[in-house]
Coordinates of C-alpha atoms and ligand atoms in Angstrom, one line a residue:
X1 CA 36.1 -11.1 8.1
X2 CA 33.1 -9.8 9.8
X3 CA 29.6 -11.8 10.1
X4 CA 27.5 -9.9 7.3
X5 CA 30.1 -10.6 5.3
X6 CA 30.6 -14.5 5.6
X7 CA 26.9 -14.6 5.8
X8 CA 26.9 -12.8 2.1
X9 CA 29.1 -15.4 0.8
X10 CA 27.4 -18.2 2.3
X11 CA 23.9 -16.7 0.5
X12 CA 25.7 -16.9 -2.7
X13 CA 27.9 -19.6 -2.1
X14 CA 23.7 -21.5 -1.8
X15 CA 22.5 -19.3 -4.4
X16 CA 25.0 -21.0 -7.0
X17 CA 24.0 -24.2 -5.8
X18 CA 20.0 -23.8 -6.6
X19 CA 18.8 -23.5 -3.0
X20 CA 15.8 -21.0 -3.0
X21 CA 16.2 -18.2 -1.0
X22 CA 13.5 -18.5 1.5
X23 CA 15.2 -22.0 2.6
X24 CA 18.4 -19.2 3.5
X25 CA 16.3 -17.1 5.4
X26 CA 15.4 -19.9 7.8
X27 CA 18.7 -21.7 8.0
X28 CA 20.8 -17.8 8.2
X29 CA 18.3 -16.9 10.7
X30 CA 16.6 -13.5 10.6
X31 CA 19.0 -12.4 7.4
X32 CA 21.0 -10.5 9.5
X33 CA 24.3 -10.1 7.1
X34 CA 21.8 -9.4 3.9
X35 CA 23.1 -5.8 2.4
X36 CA 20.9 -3.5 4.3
X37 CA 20.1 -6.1 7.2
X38 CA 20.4 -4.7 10.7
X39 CA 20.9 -6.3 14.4
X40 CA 19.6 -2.9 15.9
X41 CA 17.9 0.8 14.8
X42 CA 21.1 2.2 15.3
X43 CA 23.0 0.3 13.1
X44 CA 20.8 0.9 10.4
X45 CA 20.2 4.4 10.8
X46 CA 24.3 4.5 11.0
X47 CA 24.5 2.7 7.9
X48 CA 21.9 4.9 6.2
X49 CA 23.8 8.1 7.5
X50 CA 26.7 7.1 5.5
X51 CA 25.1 5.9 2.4
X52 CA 23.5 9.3 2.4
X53 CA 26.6 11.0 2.5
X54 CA 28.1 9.1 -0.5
X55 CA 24.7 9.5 -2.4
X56 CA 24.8 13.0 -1.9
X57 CA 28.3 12.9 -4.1
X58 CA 26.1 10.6 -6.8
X59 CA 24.9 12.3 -9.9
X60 CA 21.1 11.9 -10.6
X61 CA 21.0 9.9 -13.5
X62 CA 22.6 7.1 -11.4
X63 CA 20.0 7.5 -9.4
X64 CA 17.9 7.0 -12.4
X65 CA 19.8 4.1 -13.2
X66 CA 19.7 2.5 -9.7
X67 CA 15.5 2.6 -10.1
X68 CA 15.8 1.2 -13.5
X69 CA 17.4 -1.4 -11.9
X70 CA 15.1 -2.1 -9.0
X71 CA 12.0 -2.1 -11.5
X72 CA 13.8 -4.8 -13.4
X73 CA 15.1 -6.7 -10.5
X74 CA 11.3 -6.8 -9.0
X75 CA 9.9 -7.6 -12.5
X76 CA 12.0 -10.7 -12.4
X77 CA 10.9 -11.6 -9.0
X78 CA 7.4 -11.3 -8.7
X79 CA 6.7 -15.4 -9.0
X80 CA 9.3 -15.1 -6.0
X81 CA 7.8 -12.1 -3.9
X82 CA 4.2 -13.2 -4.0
X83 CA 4.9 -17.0 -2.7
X84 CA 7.4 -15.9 -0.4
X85 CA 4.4 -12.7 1.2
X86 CA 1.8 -15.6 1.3
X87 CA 3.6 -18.3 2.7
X88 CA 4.9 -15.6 5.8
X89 CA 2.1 -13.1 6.1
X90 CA -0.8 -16.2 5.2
X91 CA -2.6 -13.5 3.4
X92 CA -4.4 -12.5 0.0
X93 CA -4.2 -14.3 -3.5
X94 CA -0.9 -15.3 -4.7
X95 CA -2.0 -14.1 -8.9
X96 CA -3.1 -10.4 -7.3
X97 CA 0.3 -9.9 -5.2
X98 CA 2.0 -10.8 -8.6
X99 CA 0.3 -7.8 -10.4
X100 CA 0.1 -5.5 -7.4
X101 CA 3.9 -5.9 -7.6
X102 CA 4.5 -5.4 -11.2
X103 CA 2.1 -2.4 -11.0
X104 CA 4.1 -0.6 -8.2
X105 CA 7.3 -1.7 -10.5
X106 CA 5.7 -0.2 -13.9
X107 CA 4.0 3.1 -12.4
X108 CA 6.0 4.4 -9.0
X109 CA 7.2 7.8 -10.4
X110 CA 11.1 8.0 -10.4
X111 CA 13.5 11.2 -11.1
X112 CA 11.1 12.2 -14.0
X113 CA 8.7 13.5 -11.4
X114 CA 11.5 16.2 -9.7
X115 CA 11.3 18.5 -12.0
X116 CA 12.7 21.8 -11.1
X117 CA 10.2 25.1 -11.7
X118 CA 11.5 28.7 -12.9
X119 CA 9.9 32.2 -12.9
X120 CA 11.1 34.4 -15.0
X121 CA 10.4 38.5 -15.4
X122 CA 11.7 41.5 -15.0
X123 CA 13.3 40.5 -11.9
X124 CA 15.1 38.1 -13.1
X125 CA 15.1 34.6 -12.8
X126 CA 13.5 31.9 -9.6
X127 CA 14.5 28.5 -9.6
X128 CA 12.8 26.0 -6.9
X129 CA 15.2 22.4 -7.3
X130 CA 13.8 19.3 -5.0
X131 CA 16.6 18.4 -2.2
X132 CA 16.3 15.3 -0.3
X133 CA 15.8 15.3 3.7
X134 CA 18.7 12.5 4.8
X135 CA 17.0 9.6 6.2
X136 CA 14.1 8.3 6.3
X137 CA 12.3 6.6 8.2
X138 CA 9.8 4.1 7.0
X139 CA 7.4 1.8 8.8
X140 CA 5.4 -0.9 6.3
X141 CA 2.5 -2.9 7.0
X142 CA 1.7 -6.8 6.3
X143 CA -0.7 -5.9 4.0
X144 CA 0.9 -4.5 0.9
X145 CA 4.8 -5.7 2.6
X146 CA 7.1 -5.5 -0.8
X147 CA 5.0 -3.0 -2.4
X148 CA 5.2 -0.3 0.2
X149 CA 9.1 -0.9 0.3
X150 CA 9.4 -1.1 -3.5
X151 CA 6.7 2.2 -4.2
X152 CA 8.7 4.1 -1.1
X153 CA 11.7 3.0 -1.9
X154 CA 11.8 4.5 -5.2
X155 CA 10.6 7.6 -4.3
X156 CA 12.8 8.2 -1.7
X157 CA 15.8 7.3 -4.0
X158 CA 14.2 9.5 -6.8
X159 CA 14.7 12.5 -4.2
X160 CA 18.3 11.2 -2.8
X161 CA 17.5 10.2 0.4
X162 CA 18.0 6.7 2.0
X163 CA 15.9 4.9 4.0
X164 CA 15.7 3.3 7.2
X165 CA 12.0 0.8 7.2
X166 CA 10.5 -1.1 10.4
X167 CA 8.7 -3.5 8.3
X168 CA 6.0 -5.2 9.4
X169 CA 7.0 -8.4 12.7
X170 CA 4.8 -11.2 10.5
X171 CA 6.3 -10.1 7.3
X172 CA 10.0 -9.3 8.8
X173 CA 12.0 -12.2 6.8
X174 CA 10.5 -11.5 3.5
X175 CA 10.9 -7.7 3.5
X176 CA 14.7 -8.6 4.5
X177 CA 15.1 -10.8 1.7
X178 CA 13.8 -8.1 -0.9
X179 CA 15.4 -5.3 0.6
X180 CA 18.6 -7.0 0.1
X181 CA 17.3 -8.4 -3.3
X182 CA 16.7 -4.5 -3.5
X183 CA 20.3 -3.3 -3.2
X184 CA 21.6 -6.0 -4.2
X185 CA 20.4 -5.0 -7.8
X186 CA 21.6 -1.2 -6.8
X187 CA 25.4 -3.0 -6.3
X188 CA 25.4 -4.5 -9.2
X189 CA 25.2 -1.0 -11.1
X190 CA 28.0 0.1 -9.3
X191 CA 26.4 1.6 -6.9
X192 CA 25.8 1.7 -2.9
X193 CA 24.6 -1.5 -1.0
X194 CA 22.6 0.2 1.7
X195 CA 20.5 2.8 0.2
X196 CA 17.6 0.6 1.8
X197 CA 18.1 -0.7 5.5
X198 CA 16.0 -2.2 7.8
X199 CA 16.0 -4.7 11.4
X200 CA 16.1 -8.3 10.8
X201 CA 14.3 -8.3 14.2
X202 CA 11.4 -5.7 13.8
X203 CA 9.1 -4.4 16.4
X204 CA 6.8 -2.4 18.0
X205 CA 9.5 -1.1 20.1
X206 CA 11.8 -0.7 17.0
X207 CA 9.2 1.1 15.4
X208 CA 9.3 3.4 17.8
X209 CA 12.9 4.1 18.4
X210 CA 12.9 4.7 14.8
X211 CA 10.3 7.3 15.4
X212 CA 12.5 8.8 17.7
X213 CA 16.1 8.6 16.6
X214 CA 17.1 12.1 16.3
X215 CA 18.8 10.9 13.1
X216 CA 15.5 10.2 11.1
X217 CA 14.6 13.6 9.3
X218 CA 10.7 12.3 8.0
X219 CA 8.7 9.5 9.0
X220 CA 6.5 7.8 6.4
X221 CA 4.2 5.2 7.9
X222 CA 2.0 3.2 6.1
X223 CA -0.6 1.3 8.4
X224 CA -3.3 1.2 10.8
X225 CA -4.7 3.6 13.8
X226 CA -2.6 3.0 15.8
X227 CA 0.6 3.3 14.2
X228 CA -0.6 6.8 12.5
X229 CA -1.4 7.9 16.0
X230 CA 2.1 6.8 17.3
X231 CA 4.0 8.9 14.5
X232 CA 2.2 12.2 14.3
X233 CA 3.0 12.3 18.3
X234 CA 6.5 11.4 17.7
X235 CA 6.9 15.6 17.1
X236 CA 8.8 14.9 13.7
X237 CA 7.5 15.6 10.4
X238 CA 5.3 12.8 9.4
X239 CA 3.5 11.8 6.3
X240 CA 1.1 9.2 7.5
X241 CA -1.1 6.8 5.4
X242 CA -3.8 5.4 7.7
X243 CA -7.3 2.9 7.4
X244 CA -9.8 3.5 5.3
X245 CA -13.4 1.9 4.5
X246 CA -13.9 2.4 1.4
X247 CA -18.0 2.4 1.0
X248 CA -19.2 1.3 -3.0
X249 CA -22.2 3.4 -3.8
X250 CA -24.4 1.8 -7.2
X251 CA -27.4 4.3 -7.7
X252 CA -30.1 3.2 -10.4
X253 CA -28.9 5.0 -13.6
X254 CA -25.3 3.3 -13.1
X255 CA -24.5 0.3 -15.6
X256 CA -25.6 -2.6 -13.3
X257 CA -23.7 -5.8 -15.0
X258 CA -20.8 -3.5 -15.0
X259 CA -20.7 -2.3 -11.7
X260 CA -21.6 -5.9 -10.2
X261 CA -18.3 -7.6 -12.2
X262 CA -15.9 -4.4 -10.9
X263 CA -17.0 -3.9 -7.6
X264 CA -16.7 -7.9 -7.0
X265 CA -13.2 -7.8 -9.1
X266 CA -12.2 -4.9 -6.5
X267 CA -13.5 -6.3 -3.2
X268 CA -12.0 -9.3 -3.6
X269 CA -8.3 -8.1 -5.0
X270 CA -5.7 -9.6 -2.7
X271 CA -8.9 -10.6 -0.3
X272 CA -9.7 -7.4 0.2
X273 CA -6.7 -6.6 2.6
X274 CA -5.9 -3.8 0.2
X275 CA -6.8 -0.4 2.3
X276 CA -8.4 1.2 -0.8
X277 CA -10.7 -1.7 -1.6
X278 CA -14.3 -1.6 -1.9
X279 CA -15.4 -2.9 2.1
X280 CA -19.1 -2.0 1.8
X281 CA -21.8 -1.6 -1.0
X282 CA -24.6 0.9 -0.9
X283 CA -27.9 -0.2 -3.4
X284 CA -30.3 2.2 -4.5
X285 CA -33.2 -0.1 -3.5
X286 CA -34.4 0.1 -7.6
X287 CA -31.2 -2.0 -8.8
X288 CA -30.3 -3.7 -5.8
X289 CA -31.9 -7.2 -6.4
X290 CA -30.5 -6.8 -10.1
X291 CA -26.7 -5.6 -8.6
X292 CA -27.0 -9.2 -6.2
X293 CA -27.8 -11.4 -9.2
X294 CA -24.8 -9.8 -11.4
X295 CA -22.6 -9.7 -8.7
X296 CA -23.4 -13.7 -8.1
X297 CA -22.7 -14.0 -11.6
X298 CA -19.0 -12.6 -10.9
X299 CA -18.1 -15.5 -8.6
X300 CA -19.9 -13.7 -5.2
X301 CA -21.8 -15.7 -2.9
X302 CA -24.8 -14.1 -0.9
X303 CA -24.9 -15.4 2.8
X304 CA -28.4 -14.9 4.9
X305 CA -30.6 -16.4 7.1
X306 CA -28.5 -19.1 9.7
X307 CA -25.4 -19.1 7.4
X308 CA -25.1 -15.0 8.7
X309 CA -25.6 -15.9 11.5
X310 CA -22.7 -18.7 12.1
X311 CA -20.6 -16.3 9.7
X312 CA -21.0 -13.0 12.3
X313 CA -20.1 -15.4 14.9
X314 CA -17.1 -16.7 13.3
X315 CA -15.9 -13.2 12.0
X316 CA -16.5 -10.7 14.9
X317 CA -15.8 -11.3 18.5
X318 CA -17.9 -10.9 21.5
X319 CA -16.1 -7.3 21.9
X320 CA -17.1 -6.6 18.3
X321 CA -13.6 -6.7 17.1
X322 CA -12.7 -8.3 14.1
X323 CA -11.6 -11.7 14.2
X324 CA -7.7 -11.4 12.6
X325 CA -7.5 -15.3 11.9
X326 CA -9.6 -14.5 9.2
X327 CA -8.0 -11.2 7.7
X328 CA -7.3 -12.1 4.0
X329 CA -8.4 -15.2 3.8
X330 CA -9.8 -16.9 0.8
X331 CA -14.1 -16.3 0.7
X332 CA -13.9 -20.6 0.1
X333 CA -11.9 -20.6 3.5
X334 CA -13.7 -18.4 5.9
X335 CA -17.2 -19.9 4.6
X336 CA -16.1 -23.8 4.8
X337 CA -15.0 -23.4 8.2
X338 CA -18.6 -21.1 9.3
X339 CA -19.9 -24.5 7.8
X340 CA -20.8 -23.0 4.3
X341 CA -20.1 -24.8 1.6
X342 CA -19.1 -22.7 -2.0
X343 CA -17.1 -23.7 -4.9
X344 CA -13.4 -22.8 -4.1
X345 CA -13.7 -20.0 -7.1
X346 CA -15.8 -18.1 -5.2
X347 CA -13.4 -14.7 -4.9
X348 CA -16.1 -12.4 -2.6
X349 CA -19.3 -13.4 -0.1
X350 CA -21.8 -11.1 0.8
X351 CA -25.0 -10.3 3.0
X352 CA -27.9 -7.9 3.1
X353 CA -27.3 -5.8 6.6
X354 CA -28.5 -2.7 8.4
X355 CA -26.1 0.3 8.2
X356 CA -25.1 -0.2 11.8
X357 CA -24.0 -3.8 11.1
X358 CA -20.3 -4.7 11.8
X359 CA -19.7 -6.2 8.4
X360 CA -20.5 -2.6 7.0
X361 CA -18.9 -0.6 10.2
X362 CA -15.6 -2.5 10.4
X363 CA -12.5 -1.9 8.3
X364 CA -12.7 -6.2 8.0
X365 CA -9.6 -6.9 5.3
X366 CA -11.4 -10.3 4.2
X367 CA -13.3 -10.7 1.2
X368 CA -17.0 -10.6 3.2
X369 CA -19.0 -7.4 3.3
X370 CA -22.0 -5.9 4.1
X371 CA -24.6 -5.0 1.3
X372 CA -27.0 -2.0 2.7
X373 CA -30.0 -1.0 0.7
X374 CA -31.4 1.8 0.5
X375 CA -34.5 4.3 -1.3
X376 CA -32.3 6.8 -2.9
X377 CA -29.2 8.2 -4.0
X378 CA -29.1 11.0 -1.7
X379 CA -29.4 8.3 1.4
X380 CA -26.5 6.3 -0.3
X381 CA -24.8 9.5 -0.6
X382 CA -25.2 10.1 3.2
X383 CA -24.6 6.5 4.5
X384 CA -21.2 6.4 2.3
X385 CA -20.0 9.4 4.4
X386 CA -21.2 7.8 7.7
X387 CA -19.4 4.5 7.3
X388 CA -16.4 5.7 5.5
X389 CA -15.8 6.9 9.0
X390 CA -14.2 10.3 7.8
X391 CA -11.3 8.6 6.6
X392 CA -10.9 10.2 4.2
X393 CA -9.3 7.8 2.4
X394 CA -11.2 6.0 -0.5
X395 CA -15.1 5.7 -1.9
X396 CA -16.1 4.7 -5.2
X397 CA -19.4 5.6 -6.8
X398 CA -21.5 3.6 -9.7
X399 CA -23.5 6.0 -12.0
X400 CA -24.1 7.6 -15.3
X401 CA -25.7 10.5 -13.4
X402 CA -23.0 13.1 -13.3
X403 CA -24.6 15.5 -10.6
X404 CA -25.2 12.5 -8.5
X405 CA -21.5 11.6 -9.0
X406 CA -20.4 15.0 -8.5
X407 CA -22.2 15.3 -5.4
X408 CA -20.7 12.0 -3.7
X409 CA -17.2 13.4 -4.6
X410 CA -17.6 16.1 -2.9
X411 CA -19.4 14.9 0.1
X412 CA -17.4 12.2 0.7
X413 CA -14.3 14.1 0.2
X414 CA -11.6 11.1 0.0
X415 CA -8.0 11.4 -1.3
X416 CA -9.4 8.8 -3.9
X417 CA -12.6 9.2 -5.2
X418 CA -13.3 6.6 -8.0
X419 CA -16.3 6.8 -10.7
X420 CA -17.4 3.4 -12.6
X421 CA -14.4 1.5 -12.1
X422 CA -12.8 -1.0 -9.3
X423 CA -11.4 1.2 -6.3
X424 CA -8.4 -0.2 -7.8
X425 CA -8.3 2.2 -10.5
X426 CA -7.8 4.6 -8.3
X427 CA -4.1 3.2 -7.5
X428 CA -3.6 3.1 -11.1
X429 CA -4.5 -0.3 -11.8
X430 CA -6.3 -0.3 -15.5
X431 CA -7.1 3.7 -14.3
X432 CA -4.9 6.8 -15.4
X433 CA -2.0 8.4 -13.3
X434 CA 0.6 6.9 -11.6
X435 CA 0.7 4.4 -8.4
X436 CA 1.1 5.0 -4.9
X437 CA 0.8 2.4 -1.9
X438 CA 1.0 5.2 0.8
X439 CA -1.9 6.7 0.7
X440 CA -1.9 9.4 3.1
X441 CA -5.3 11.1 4.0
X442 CA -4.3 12.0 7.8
X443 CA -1.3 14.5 6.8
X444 CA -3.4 15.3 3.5
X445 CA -0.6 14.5 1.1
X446 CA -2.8 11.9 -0.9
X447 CA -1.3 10.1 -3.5
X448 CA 2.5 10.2 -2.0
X449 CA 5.6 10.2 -4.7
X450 CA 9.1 11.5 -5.1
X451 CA 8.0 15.3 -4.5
X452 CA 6.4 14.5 -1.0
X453 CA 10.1 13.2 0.5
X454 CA 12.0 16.1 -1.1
X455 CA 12.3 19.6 0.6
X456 CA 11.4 22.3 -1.9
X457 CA 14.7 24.9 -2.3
X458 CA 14.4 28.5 -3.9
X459 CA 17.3 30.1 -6.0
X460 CA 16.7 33.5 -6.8
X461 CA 18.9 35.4 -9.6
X462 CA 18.0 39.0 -9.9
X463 CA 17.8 40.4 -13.0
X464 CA 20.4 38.7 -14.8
X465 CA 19.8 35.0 -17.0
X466 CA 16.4 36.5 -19.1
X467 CA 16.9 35.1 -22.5
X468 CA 13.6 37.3 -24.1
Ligands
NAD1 P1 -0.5 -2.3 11.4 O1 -0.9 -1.0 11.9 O2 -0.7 -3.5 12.2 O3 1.1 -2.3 11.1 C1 1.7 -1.3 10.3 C2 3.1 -1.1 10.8 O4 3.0 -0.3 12.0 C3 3.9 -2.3 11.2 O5 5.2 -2.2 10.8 C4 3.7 -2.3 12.7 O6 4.8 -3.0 13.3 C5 3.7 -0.9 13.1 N1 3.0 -0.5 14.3 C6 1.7 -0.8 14.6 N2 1.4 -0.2 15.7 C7 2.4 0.5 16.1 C8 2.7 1.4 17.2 N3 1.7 1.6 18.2 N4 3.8 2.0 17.3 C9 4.8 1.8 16.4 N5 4.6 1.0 15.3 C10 3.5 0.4 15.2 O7 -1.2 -2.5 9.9 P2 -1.2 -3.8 9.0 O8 -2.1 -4.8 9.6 O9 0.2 -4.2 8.6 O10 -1.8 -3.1 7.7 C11 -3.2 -2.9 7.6 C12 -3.6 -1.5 8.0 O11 -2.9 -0.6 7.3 C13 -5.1 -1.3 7.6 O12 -5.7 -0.5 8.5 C14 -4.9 -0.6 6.2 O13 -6.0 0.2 5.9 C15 -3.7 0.3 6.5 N6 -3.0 0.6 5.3 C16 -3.1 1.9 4.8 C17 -2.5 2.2 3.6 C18 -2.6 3.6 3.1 O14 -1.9 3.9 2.1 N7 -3.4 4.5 3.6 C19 -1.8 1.3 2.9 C20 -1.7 0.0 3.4 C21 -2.3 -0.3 4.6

């Protein structure tokens, strides 16, 4: 009997008994033996080889059935998944990972979203069908950890590939836990146990030898600079979801009570380590006293005077870097320990700064940020493009004015662009459409689903199969 298996049996042999599953991890170390669970790249990739193979032979509505089943498994887990990502990764708000996880569950597209096209004419008939690439290769982030595995996962199922992830080093034992929670679920419909595969050990250097297994047909990476940068020099097709700084204009026609409750709601979901979250807010000078008292009215603290002070020196370092003790920490937290004392409720702090302040320049992933005012619209208009950086990735705007909301849209020119609403909505959170946690504004694909990890195939018929 070989070690993943008498690990299995031990997991379930402790399952039966009542033992929590994160007590395993520990005690199993790594979760090496998990169904999809890795001691090297190599092995994984093998295993996904394989499982792509036998896929291939699977008819699609077992594919269907395999997502039903991982929706379900994850809805049943999410108490589970949102303890287990905040006692490993130490970040964000265990209630918001519970519905960031059931929205991913409710609103990934599955097989619904391959649906084949036809042309039809005196020529004849052309039919363009969605074929999966192989393997995939996946790298995740601490942020979003089981959302990015679950909202890739079932995309690249949907299309018929399998998938190989380097998940995050500080979220490594939870995203092995719920990949094998994740084919786990698959099994028990009868079908493969490693469409989902993954290192028990993850690292930079694994990263990157996914990156270059000549195995992996498309790389998917979901992360920072530095990791986008890494993969679209890798010279294999990428899709690559990068930072953003999502900049919260409020101009003096929008609904001020409104805007205050979303855009604190939004910068404070999951503390703000959410990449399309509002990071900065942009007054129109005319509402911006009224925008601070609503927004204090939402559960927001404002910081000046000495408290900024001892907050800027607690948050950014000498080098101007952001200090990543404090990355997705409660607002309570990071204040009590700058010497500030707020109620514990408090979800968002925030402070009146120039433009060129870091609190408004950095991409900071805690729930602080900058407020900028400014005379007009048009000058929020241009600041939002200046600190989103060109991104490209999110901005959200705050306005009944619908040339002044049609003109940040296309100035800013972001693969989400949301109008009176949380940035949230733009992920499909109480907004239209459906989810997507890779957002990818450097390869331009947006909003990614099951038609961005499928290779389009043409079928031409000539002049035969026209019914009219
Ligand atoms: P991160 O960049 O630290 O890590 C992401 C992943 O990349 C990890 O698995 C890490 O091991 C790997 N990695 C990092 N540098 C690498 C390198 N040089 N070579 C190979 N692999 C490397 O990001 P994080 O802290 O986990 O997540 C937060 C960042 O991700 C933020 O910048 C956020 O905006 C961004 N993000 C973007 C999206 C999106 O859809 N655009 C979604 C989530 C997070």
């Amino acid at each position: 009997m070989d070690e993943q298996r008498i690990t299995r049996i031990v997991e379930q042999v402790v399952k039966r008994l009542g033992v929590e599953a994160p007590a395993v991890i520990g005690q199993i170390g790594g979760h090496i033996g998990g169904r999809g669970v890795h001691p090297t790249i190599d092995a994984a990739v093998a295993a996904a080889k394989r499982t792509f193979k036998e896929l291939s032979s699977i008819s699609v509505k077992d594919r269907a059935r395999y997502i039903a089943a991982l929706r379900q498994v994850t809805l049943e887990s999410l108490n589970e998944m949102a303890r287990l990502a905040i006692d490993e990764t130490g970040l964000g708000r265990y209630t918001d990972k519970i519905e960031k996880n059931r929205l991913v569950a409710e609103k990934t597209p599955g097989i619904e979203s391959l649906q084949s096209e036809s042309f039809t004419g005196d020529d004849g008939l052309t039919l363009t069908e969605w074929a999966p690439f192989g393997v995939i290769g996946s790298i995740t982030p601490c942020t979003n950890p089981t959302e990015t595995i679950l909202n890739n996962g079932i995309g690249m199922l949907a299309a018929g590939n399998t998938v190989v992830f380097n998940t995050h080093p500080n979220a490594k034992h939870l995203s092995a836990w719920y990949i094998d929670l994740l084919n786990g679920a698959i099994e028990s419909c009868g079908g493969p146990s490693t469409i989902f595969n993954c290192v028990a050990q993850p690292t930079i250097e694994s990263a990157q030898a996914l990156m270059h297994h000549p195995d992996i047909r498309l790389l998917v990476v979901t992360g920072g600079g530095g990791v986008v940068k890494a993969a679209m020099s890798s010279g294999k097709r990428t899709i690559a979801a990068g930072p953003g700084n999502p900049p919260v204009v409020v101009d003096e026609t929008a609904d001020v009570a409104r805007a205050a409750r979303d855009l604190v709601f939004g910068a404070s979901l999951d503390n703000n380590i959410i990449c399309i979250v509002e990071k900065e807010v942009i007054a129109v000078a005319e509402i911006a006293d009224r925008l601070k008292s609503e927004m204090m009215r939402n559960q927001a603290v404002e910081i000046s005077g000495r408290d900024l002070k001892q907050l800027e020196k607690l948050l950014i370092t000498p080098d101007n870097h952001v200090n990543r003790d404090y990355i997705g920490k409660d607002a309570a937290v990071i204040l009590a320990d700058a010497g500030i004392r707020v109620p514990d409720s408090t979800r968002l702090a925030f402070a009146e700064v120039e433009e060129s302040h870091p609190f408004v320049q950095h991409e900071m992933l805690l729930p602080v940020v900058g407020f900028v005012r400014v005379p007009t619209v048009d000058a929020a208009i241009d600041a939002a493009v200046r600190v989103e950086h060109g991104y490209g990735h999110t901005a959200v705007m705050h306005s009944s004015n619908i040339n002044s909301l049609h003109k940040m849209a296309r100035a800013v020119n972001t693969s989400i662009f949301v109008k009176n609403a949380p940035s949230a909505a733009g992920t499909g959170l109480n907004g239209e459409g459906y989810t997507s946690w890779t957002i990818a504004s450097p390869t331009g694909e947006g909003m990614t689903y099951a038609r961005h990890f499928a290779r389009a195939r043409r079928c031409v018929l000539k002049d035969s199969f026209r019914i009219v």
